[in-house]
mmCIF file of C-alpha atoms in Angstrom:
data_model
loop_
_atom_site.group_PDB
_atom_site.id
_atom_site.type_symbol
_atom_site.label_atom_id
_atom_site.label_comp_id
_atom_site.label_asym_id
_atom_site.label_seq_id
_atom_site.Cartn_x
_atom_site.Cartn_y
_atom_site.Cartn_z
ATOM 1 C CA UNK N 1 -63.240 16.823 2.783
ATOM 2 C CA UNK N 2 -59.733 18.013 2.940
ATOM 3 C CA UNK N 3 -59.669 19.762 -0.733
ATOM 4 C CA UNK N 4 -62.916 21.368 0.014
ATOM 5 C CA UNK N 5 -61.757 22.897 3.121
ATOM 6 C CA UNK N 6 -58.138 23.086 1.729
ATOM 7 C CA UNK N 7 -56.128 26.136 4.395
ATOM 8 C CA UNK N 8 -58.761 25.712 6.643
ATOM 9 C CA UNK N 9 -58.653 22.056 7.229
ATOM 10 C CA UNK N 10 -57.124 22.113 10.376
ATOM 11 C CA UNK N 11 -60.568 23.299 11.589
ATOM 12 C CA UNK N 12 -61.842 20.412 10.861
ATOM 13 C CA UNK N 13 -61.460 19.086 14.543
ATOM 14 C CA UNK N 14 -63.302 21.977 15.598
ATOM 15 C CA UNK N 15 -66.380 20.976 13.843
ATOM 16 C CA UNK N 16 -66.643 17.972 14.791
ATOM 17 C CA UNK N 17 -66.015 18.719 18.559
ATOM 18 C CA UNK N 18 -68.631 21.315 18.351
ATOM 19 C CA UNK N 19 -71.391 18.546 16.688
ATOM 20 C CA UNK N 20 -69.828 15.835 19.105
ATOM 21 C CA UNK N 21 -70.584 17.585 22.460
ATOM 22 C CA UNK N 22 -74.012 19.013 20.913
ATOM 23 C CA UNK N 23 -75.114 15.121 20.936
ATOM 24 C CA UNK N 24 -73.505 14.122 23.754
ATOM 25 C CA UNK N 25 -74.977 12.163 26.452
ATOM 26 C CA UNK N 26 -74.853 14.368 29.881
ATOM 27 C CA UNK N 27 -73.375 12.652 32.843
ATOM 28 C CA UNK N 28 -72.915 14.174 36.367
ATOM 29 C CA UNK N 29 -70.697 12.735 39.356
ATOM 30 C CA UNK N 30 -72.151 11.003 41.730
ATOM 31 C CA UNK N 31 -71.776 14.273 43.929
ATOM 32 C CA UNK N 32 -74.089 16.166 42.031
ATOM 33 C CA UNK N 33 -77.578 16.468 42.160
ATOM 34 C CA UNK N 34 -79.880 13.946 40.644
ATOM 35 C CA UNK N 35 -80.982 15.160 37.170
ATOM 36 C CA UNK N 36 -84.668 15.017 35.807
ATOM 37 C CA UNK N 37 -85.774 14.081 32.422
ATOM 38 C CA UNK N 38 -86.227 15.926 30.079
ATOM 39 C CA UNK N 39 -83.142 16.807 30.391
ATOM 40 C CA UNK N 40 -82.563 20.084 28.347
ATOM 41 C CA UNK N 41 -78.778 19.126 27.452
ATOM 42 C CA UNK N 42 -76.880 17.257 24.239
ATOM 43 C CA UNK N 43 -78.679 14.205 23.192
ATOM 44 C CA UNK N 44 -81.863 14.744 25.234
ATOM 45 C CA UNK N 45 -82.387 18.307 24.170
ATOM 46 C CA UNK N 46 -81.933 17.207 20.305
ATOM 47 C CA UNK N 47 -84.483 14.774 21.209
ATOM 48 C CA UNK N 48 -86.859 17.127 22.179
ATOM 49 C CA UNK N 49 -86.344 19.818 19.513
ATOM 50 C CA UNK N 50 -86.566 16.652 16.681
ATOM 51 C CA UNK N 51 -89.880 16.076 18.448
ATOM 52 C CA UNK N 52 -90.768 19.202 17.988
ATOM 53 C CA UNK N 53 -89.462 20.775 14.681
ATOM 54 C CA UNK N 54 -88.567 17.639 12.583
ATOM 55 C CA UNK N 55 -85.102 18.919 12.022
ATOM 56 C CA UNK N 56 -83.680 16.132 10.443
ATOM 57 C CA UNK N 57 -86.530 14.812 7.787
ATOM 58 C CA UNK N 58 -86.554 14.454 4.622
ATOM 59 C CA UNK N 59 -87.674 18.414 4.013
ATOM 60 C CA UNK N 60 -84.218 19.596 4.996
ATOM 61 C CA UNK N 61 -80.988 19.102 3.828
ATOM 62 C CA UNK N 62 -78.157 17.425 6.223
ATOM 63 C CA UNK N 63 -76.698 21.190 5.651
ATOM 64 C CA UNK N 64 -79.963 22.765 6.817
ATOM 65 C CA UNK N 65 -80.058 20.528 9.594
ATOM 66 C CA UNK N 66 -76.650 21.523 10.797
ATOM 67 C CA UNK N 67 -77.367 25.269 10.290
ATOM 68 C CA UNK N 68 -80.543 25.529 12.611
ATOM 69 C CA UNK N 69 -78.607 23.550 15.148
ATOM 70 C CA UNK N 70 -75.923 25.665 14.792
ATOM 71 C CA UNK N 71 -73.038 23.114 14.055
ATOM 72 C CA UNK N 72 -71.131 25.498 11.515
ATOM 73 C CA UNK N 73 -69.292 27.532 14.033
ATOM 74 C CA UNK N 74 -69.970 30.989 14.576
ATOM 75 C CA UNK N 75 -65.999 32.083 14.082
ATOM 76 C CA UNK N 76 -65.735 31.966 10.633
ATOM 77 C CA UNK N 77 -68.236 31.998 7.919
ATOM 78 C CA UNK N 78 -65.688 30.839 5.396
ATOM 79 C CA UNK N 79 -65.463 27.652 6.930
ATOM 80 C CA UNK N 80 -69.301 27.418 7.846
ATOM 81 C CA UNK N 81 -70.050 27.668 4.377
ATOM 82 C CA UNK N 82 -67.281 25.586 3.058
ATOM 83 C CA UNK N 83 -68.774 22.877 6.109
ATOM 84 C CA UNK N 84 -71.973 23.152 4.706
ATOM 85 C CA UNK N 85 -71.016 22.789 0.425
ATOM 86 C CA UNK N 86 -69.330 19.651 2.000
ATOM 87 C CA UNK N 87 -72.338 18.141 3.295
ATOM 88 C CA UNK N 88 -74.391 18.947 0.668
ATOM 89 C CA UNK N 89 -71.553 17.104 -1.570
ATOM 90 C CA UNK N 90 -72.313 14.123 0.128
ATOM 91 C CA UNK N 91 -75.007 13.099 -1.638
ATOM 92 C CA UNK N 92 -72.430 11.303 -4.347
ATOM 93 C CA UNK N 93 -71.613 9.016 -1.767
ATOM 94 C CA UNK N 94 -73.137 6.096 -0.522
ATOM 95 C CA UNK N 95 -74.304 5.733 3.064
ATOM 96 C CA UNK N 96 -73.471 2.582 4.832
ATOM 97 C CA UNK N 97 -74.592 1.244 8.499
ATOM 98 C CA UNK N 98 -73.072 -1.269 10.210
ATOM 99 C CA UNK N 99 -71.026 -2.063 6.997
ATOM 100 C CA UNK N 100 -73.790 -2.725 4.861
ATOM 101 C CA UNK N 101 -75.339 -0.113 2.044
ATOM 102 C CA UNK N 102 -78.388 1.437 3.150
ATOM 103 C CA UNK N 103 -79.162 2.624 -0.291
ATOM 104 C CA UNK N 104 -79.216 6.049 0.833
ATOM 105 C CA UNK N 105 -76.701 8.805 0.005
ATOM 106 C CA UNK N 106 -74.811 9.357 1.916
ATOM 107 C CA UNK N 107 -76.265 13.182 3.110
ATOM 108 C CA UNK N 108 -79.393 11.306 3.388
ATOM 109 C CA UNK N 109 -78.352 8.561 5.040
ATOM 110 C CA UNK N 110 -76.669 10.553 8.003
ATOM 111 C CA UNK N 111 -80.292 12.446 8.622
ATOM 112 C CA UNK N 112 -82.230 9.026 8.529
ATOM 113 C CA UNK N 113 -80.076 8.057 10.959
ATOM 114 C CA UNK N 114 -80.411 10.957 13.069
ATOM 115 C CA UNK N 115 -83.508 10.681 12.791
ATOM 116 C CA UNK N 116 -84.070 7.419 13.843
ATOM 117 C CA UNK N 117 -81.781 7.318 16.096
ATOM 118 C CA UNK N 118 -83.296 10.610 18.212
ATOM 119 C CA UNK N 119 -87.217 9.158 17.788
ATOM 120 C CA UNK N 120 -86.030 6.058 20.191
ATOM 121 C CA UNK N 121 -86.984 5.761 23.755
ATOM 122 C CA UNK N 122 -83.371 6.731 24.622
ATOM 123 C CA UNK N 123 -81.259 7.532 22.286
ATOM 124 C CA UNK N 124 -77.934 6.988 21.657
ATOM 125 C CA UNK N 125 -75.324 9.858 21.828
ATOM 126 C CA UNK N 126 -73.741 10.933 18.472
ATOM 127 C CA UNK N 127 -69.844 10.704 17.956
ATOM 128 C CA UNK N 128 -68.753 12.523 15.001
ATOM 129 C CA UNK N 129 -65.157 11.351 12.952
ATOM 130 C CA UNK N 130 -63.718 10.693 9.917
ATOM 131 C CA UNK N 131 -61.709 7.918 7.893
ATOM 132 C CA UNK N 132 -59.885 8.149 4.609
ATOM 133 C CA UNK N 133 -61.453 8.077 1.446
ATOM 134 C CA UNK N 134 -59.275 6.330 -0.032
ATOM 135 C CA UNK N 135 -60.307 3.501 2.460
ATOM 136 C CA UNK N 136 -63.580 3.243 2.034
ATOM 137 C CA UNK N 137 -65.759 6.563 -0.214
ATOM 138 C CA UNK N 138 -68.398 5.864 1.883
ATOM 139 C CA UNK N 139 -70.014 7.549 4.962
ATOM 140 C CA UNK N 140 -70.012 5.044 7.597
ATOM 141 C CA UNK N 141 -72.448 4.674 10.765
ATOM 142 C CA UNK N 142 -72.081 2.634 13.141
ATOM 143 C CA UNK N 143 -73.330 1.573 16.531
ATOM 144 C CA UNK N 144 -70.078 0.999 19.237
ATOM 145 C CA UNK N 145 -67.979 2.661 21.538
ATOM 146 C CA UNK N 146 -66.344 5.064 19.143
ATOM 147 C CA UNK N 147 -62.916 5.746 22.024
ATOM 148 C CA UNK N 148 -61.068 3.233 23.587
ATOM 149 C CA UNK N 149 -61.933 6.163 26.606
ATOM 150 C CA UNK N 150 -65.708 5.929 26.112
ATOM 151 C CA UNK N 151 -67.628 2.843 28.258
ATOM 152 C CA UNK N 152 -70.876 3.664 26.506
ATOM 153 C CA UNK N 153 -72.482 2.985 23.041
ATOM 154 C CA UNK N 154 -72.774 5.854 21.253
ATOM 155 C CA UNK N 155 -74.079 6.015 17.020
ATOM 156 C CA UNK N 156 -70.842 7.171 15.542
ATOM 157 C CA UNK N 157 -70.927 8.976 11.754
ATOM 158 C CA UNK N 158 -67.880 8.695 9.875
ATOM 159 C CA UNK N 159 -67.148 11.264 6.773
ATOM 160 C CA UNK N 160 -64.575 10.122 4.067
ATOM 161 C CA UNK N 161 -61.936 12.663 3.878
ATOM 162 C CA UNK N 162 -59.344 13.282 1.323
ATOM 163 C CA UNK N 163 -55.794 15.409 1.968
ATOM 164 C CA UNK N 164 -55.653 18.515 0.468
ATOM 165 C CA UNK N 165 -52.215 17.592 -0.985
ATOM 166 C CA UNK N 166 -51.422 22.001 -2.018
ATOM 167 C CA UNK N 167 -50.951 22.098 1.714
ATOM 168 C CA UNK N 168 -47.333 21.815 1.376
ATOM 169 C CA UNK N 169 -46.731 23.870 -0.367
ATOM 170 C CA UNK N 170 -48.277 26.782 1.938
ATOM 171 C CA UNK N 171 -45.543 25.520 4.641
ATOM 172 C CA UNK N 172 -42.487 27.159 5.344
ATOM 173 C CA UNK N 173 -40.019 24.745 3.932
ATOM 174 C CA UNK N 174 -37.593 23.570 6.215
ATOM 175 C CA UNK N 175 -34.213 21.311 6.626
ATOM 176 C CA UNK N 176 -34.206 18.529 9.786
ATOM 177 C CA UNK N 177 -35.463 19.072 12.986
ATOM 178 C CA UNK N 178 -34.246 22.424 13.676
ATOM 179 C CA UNK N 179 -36.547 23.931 11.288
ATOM 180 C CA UNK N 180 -34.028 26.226 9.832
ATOM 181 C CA UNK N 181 -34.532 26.253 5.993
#
C-alpha cells in the first residue's frame, strides 16, 4: 500500500478510521435512551442498505463498493483515487480467513466477506488494519477482538502494506535529537 500512496501515506490512518466507524457497532450509556432496531447507524445501517442495494456482490468492485459508501474521503481526490487503484490491485493477492486460503482474491475475498458477514442475523462490526507484506502478502480476515480496548467480536480485514522506502528522502535531514541539520 505504502508505494501506491507514497507522500500521502500518512493518510492512510484516516481511511481506515473513516471505514472503521462506518461499520461500527453503536453503543449508548446506560443513561441514554433505549435504541430501536433498525437502527439507522454503522453496522446496522450497512445492513440495511446491503439488503437493499447489494453493494457488496459480485457486480461491483471492492473499489465500487467503497465509493457508493463513501469510504474514499471527501478531502482529497488524490488520495481517493490512489485508495481506490489500491483496492482494485488487490486482486493479485490471495484472500485468507481465519488463516486459511479462501481461494478468493483478495479484492474479492474482502466483499464476500462483507457480504456475508452483513446478510447474518446480527452482524458483526468491521475493524479495518493493516500488517506488513513482507509478513504475510495476503489480505487477512479474521473473526476476534481486533484491540486489546475492544470487549466485543468484531470481523477485522487486514491489507498487506509495503513502506514507501523514497519517503526519506522527502524529510528534512537532520543530526540527533535537536533536529538541527
Amino acid at each position: 500500500m505504502g508505494p501506491r500512496f507514497r507522500q500521502d501515506d500518512h493518510l492512510i490512518s484516516s481511511l481506515l478510521d473513516l471505514a472503521n466507524l462506518r461499520f461500527a457497532r453503536v453503543v449508548t450509556e446506560a443513561a441514554s435512551p433505549p435504541l430501536s432496531l433498525p437502527l439507522k447507524d454503522g453496522i446496522d445501517e450497512l445492513k440495511s442498505l446491503q439488503s437493499a442495494f447489494q453493494i457488496f456482490s459480485d457486480q461491483h468492485s471492492l473499489a465500487d463498493s467503497f465509493a457508493v459508501l463513501g469510504l474514499g474521503g471527501f478531502w482529497n481526490p488524490a488520495l481517493k483515487s490512489k485508495l481506490y487503484g489500491y483496492l482494485n490491485g488487490l486482486s493479485q493477492e490471495l484472500f485468507a480467513m481465519n488463516g486459511t486460503n479462501t481461494g478468493e482474491a483478495g479484492d474479492r475475498g474482502i466483499s464476500t466477506a462483507l457480504r456475508q458477514n452483513l446478510e447474518s442475523d446480527i452482524p458483526y462490526p468491521v475493524y479495518f488494519t493493516t500488517h506488513k507484506l513482507d509478513d504475510d502478502p495476503r489480505v487477512l480476515a479474521s473473526i476476534g477482538k481486533p484491540l486489546v480496548y475492544m470487549d466485543d467480536d468484531h470481523l477485522t480485514i487486514s491489507f498487506p502494506m509495503t513502506p514507501w522506502s523514497g519517503r526519506a528522502a522527502l524529510l528534512p535531514q537532520t543530526s540527533g535529537a535537536s533536529g538541527q541539520p
